[in-house]
CSV table of C-alpha atoms and ligand atoms in Angstrom, one decimal:
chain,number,residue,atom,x,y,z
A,1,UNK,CA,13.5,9.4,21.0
A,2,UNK,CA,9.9,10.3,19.4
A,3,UNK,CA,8.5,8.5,16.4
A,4,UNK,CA,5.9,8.9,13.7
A,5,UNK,CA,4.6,6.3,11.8
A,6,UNK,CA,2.7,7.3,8.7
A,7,UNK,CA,0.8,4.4,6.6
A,8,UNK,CA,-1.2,4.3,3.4
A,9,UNK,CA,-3.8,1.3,3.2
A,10,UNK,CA,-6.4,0.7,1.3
A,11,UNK,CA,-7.7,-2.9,3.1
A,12,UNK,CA,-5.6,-2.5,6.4
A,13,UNK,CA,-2.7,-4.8,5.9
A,14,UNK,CA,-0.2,-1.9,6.4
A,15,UNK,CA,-2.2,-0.3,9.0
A,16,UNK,CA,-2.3,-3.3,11.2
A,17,UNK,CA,1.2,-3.3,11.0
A,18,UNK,CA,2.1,0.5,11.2
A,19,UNK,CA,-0.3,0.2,14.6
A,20,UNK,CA,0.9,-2.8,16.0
A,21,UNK,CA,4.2,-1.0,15.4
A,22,UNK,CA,3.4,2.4,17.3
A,23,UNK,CA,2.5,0.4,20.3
A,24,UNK,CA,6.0,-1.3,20.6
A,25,UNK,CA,7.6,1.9,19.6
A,26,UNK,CA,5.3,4.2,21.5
A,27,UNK,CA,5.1,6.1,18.4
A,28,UNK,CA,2.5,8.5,17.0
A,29,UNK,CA,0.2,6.6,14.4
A,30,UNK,CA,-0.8,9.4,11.7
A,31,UNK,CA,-2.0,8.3,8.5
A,32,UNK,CA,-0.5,10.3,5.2
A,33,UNK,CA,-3.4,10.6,3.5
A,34,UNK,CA,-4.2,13.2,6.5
A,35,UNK,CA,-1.0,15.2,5.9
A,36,UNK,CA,0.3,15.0,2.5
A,37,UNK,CA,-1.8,17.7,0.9
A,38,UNK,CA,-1.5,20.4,3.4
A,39,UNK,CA,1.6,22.0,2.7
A,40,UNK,CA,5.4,21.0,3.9
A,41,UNK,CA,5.7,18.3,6.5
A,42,UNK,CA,8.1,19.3,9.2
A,43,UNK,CA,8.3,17.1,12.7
A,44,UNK,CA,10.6,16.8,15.1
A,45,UNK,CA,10.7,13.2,15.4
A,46,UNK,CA,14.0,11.8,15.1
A,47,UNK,CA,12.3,8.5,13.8
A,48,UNK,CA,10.1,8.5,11.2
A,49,UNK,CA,8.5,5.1,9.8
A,50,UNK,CA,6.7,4.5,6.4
A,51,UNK,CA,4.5,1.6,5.7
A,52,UNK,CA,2.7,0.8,2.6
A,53,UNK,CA,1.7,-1.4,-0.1
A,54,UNK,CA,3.8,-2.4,-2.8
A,55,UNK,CA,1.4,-1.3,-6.0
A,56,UNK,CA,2.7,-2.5,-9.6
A,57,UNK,CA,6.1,-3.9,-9.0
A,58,UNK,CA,6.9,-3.4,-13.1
A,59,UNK,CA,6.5,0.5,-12.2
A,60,UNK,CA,8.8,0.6,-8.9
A,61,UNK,CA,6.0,-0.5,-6.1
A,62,UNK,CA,5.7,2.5,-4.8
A,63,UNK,CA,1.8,4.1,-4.6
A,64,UNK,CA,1.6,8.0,-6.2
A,65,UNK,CA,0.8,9.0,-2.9
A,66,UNK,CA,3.9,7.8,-0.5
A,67,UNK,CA,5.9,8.7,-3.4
A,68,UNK,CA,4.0,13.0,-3.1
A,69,UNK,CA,4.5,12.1,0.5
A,70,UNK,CA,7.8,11.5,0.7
A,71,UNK,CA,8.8,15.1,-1.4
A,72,UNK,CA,6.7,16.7,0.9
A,73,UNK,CA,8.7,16.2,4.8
A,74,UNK,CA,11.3,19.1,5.4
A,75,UNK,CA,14.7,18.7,7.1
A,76,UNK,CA,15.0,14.4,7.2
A,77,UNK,CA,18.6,14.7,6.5
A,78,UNK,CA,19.4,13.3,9.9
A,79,UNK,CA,16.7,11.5,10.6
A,80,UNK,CA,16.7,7.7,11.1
A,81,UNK,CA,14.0,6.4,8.4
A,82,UNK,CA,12.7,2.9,8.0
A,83,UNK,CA,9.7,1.7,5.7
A,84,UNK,CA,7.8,-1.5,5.9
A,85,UNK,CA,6.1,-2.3,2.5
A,86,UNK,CA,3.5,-5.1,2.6
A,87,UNK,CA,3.2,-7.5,-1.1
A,88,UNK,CA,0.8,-9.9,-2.1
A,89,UNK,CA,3.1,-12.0,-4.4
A,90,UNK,CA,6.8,-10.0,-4.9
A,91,UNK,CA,8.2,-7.0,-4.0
A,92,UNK,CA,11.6,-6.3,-4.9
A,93,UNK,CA,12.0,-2.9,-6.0
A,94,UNK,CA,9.7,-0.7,-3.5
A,95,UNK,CA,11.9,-0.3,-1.2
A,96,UNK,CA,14.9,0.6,-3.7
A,97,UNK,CA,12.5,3.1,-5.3
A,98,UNK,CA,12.0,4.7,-2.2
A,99,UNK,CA,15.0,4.8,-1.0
A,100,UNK,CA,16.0,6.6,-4.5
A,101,UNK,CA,12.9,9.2,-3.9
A,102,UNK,CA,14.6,10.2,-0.2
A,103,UNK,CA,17.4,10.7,-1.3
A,104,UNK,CA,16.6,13.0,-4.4
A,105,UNK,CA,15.1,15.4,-1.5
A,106,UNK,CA,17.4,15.1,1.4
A,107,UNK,CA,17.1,11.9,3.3
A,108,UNK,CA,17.6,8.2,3.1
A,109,UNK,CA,15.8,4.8,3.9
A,110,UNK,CA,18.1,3.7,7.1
A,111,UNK,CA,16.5,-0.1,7.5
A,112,UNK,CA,13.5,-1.6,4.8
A,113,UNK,CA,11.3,-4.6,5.5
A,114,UNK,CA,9.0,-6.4,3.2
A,115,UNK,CA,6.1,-8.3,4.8
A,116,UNK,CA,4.2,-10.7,3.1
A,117,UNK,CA,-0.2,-10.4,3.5
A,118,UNK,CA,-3.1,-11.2,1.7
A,119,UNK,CA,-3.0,-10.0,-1.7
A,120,UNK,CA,-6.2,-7.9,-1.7
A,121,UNK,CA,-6.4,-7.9,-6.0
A,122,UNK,CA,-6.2,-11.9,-5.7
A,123,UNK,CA,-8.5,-14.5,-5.9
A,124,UNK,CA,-9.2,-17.8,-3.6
A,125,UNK,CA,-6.5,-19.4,-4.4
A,126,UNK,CA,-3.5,-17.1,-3.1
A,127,UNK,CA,-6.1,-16.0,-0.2
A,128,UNK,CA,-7.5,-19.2,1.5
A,129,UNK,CA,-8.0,-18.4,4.9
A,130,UNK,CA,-4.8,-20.7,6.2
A,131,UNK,CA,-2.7,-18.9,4.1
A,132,UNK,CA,-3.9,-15.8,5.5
A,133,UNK,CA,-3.3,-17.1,8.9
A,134,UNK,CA,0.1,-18.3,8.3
A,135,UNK,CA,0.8,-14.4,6.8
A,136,UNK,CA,-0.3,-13.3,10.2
A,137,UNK,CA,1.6,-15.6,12.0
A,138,UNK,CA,4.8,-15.1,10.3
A,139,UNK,CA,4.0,-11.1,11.1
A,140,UNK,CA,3.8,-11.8,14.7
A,141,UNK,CA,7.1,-14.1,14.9
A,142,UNK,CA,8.4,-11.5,13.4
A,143,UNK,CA,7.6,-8.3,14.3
A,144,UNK,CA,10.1,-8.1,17.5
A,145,UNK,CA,13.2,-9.0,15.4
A,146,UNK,CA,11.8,-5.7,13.3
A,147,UNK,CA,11.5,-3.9,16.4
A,148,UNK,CA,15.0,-4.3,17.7
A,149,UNK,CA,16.6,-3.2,14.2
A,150,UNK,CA,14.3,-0.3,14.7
A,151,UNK,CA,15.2,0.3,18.2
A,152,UNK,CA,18.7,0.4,17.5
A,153,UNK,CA,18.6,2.3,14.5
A,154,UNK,CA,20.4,-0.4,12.4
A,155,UNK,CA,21.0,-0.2,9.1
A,156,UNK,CA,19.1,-3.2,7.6
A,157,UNK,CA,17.0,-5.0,5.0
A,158,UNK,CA,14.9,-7.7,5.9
A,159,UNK,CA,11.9,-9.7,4.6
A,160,UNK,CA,9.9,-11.6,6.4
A,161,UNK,CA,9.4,-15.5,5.1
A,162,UNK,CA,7.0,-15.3,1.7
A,163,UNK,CA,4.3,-17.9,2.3
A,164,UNK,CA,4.3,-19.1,-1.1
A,165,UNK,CA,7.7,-19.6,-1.6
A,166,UNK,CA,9.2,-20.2,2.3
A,167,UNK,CA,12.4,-20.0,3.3
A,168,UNK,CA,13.7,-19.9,-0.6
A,169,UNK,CA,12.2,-16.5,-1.2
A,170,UNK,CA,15.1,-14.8,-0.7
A,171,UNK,CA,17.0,-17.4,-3.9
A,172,UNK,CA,13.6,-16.9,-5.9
A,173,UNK,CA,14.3,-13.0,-5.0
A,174,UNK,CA,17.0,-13.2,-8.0
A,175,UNK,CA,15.0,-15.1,-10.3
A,176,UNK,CA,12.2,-13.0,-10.3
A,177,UNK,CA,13.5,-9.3,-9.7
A,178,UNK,CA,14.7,-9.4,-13.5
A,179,UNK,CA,11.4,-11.0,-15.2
A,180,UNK,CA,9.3,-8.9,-13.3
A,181,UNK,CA,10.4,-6.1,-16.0
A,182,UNK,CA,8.2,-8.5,-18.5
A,183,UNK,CA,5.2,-7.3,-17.5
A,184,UNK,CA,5.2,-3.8,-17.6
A,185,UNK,CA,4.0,-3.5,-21.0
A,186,UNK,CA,1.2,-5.8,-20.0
A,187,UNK,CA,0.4,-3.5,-16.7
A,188,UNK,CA,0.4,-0.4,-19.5
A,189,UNK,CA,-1.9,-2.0,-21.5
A,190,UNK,CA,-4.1,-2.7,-19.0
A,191,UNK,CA,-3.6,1.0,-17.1
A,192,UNK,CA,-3.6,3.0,-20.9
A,193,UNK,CA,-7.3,1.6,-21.8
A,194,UNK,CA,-8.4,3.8,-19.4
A,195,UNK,CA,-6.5,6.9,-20.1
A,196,UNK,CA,-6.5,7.9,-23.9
A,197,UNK,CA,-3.3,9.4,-24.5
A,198,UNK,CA,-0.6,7.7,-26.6
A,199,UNK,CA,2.1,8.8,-24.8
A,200,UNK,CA,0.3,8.5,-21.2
A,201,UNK,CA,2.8,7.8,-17.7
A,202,UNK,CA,1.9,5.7,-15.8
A,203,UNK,CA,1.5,8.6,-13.3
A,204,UNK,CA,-1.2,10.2,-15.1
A,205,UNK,CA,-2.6,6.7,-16.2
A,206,UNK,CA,-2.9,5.1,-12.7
A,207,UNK,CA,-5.4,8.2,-11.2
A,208,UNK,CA,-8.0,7.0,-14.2
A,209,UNK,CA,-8.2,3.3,-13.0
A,210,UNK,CA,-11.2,4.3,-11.2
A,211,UNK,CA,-12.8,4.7,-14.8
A,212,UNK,CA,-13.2,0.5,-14.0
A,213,UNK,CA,-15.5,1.0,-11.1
A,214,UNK,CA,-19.0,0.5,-11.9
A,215,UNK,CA,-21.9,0.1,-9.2
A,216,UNK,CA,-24.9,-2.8,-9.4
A,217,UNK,CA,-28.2,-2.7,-8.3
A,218,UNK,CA,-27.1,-3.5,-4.6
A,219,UNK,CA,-25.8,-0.3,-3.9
A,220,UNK,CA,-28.0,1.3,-1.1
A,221,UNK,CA,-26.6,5.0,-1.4
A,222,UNK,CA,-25.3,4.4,1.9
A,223,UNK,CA,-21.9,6.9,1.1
A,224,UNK,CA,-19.3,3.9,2.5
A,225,UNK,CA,-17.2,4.3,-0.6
A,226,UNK,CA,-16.8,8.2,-0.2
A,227,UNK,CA,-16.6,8.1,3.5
A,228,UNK,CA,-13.4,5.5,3.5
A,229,UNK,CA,-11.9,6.9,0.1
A,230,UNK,CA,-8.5,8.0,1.6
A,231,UNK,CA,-7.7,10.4,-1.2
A,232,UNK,CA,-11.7,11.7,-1.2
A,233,UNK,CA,-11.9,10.6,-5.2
A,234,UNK,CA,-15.4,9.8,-4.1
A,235,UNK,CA,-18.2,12.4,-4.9
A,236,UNK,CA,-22.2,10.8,-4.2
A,237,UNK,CA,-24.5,12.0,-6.6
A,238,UNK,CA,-28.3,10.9,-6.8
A,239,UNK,CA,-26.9,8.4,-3.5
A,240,UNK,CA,-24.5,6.5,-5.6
A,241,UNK,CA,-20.8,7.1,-6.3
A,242,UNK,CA,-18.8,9.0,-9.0
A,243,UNK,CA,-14.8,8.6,-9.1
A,244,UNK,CA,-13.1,12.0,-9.9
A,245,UNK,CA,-10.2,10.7,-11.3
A,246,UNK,CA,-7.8,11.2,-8.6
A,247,UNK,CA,-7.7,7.3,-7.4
A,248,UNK,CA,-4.8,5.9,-6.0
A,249,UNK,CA,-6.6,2.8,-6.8
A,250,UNK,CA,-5.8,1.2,-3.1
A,251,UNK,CA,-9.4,-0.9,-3.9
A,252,UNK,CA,-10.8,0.3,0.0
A,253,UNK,CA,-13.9,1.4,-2.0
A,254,UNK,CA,-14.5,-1.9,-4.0
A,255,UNK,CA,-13.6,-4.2,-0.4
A,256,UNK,CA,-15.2,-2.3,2.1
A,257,UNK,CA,-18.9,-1.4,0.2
A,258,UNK,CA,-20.9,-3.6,2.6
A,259,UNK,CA,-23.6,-4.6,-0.3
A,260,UNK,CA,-20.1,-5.6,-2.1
A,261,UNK,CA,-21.9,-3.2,-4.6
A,262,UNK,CA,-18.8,-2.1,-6.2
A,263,UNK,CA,-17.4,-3.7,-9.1
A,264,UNK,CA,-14.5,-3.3,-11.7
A,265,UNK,CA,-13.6,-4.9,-14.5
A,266,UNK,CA,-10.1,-5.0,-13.1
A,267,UNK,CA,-11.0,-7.2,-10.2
A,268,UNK,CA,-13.3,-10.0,-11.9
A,269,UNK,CA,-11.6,-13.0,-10.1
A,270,UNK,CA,-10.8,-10.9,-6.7
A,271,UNK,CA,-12.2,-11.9,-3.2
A,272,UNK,CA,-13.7,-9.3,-1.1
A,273,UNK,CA,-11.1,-9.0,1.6
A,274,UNK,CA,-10.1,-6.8,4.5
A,275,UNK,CA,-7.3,-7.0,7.5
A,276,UNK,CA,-9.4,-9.0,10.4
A,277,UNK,CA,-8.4,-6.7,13.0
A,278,UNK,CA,-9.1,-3.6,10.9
A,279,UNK,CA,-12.7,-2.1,11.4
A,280,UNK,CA,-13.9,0.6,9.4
A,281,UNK,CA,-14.4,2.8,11.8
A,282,UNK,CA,-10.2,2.7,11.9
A,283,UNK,CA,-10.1,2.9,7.9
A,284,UNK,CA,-12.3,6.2,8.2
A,285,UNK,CA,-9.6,8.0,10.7
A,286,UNK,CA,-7.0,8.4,7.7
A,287,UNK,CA,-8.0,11.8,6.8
B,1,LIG,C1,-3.3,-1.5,-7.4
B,1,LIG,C2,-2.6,-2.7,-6.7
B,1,LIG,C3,-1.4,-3.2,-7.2
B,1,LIG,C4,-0.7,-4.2,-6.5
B,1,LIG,N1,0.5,-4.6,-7.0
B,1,LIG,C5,1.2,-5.6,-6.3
B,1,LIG,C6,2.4,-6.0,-6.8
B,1,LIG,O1,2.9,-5.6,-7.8
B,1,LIG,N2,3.1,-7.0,-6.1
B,1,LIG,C7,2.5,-7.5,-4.9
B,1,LIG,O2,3.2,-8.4,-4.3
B,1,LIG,N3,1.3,-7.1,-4.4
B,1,LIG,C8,0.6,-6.2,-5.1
B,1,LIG,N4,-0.6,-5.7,-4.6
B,1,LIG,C9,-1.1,-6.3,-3.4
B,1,LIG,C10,-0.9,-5.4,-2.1
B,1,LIG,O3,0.4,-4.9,-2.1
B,1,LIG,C11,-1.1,-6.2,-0.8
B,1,LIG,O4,-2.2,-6.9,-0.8
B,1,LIG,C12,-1.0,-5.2,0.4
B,1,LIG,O5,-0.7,-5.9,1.6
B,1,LIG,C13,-2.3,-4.4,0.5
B,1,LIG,O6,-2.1,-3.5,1.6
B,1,LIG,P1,-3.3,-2.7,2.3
B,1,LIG,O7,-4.2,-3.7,2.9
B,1,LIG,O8,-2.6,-1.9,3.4
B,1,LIG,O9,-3.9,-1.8,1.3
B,1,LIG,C14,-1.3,-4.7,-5.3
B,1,LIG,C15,-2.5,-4.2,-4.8
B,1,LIG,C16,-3.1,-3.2,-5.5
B,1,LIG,C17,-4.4,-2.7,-4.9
């Protein structure tokens, strides 16, 4: 039985779990920023896992790019899919939205998990290092329970404990899932300011985001930003960047600068933060 695990990630939280994942699966680790412009995906893995970060729950959760991903594999109709979407705070509908996408081309999410880990827009307060911790812990404790549904091929939806919330996430779940709709015009606002078209979607108003970004005088020209960009929005010029309007706004510029050079006006309050056991020499393999 050969699996692929493709991950997006813009500060590693889904790529430590999508590799921690290959290992126990002996599955092949390819990241889909590597694939998903190069024509039709065709593999002939009969498992095939997705893992990502939920991105603006108002608008579905699910990044541009898994979604451009997802239209692009060939011939899924009998494979055996499973996603693992990673959250900050809530997700709810990511994996629904997904699942929706698949099966408008062909397929269909088998088995969905949501893990909760650091929210990399947040500031200290959801990200104090024992919180972090505990998000790790809860990951290990429960990434062999994952594994087995994986293994075999069970139809599931699971979500690993919230750390916030605890074991009431699931009743909070309900609560939430129909407010969350409330702040989708706030998210427009916020998205439309940097696109100036009335009638702007959110999928051409998300790409402009990077229209935030702004360098300070601690930028050393040193190229991280470009080098790590996983969609390649990055262009140097006179050693220091210029976004090209194609961002997927994953933040992996803005976290991993080393001078912490990069600012935006979106991410005022936000910690600098990355996956511990994420190096960037790992981040720079995703295309
Ligand atoms: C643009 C953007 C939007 C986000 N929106 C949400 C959200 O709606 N709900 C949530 O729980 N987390 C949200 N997050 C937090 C991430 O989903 C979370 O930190 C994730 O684990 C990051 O994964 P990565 O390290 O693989 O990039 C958002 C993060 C970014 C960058």
């Amino acid at each position: 039985m050969a699996t692929e695990i493709y991950y997006f990630s813009g500060t590693g939280n889904s790529l430590a779990i999508a590799r921690d994942l290959a290992e126990k699966t002996n599955g092949k680790l390819i990241s889909l920023a590597s694939v998903v412009d190069k024509g039709p995906i065709r593999t002939d893995a009969d498992v095939i896992g997705i893992v990502f970060p939920t991105y603006y729950e108002p608008y579905g959760g699910v990044p541009l790019i898994v979604r451009r991903f997802v239209l692009k594999l060939e011939n899924i109709d009998s494979k055996y899919i499973f996603a693992i979407c990673t959250y900050g705070s809530v997700s709810v509908n990511a994996l629904k939205l997904l699942d929706e996408i698949l099966r408008s081309h062909g397929g269909r999410l088998a088995a969905g998990f949501t893990v909760n880990m650091p929210y990399n827009m947040g500031g200290s307060s959801l990200n104090s290092p024992e919180k972090q911790q505990k998000m790790f812990r809860v990951w290990e404790e429960n990434m062999d329970v994952i594994y087995e549904h994986i293994n075999a091929r069970r139809e599931v939806r699971f979500d690993t404990p919230n750390v916030l919330a605890g074991k009431i996430y699931s009743l909070i779940q309900f609560i939430v899932a129909p407010l969350i709709f409330l702040f989708k015009p706030v998210t427009r606002r916020c998205l439309k300011q940097y696109y100036n078209l009335n009638n702007g979607s959110y999928v051409e108003m998300l790409p402009n985001m990077d229209r935030s970004f702004y360098t300070n005088d601690n930028c050393a020209g040193c190229g991280t930003c470009a080098r790590i960009c996983p969609v390649k929005d990055i262009e140097l010029v006179d050693e220091r960047p210029e976004w090209q309007h194609k961002c997927e706004f994953c933040l992996a510029c803005f976290h991993w600068c080393p001078q912490e050079a990069i600012q935006s006006s979106e991410l005022e309050n936000t910690i600098r933060y990355h996956h511990p056991d994420v190096k960037v020499s790992d981040m720079l393999n995703q295309d």
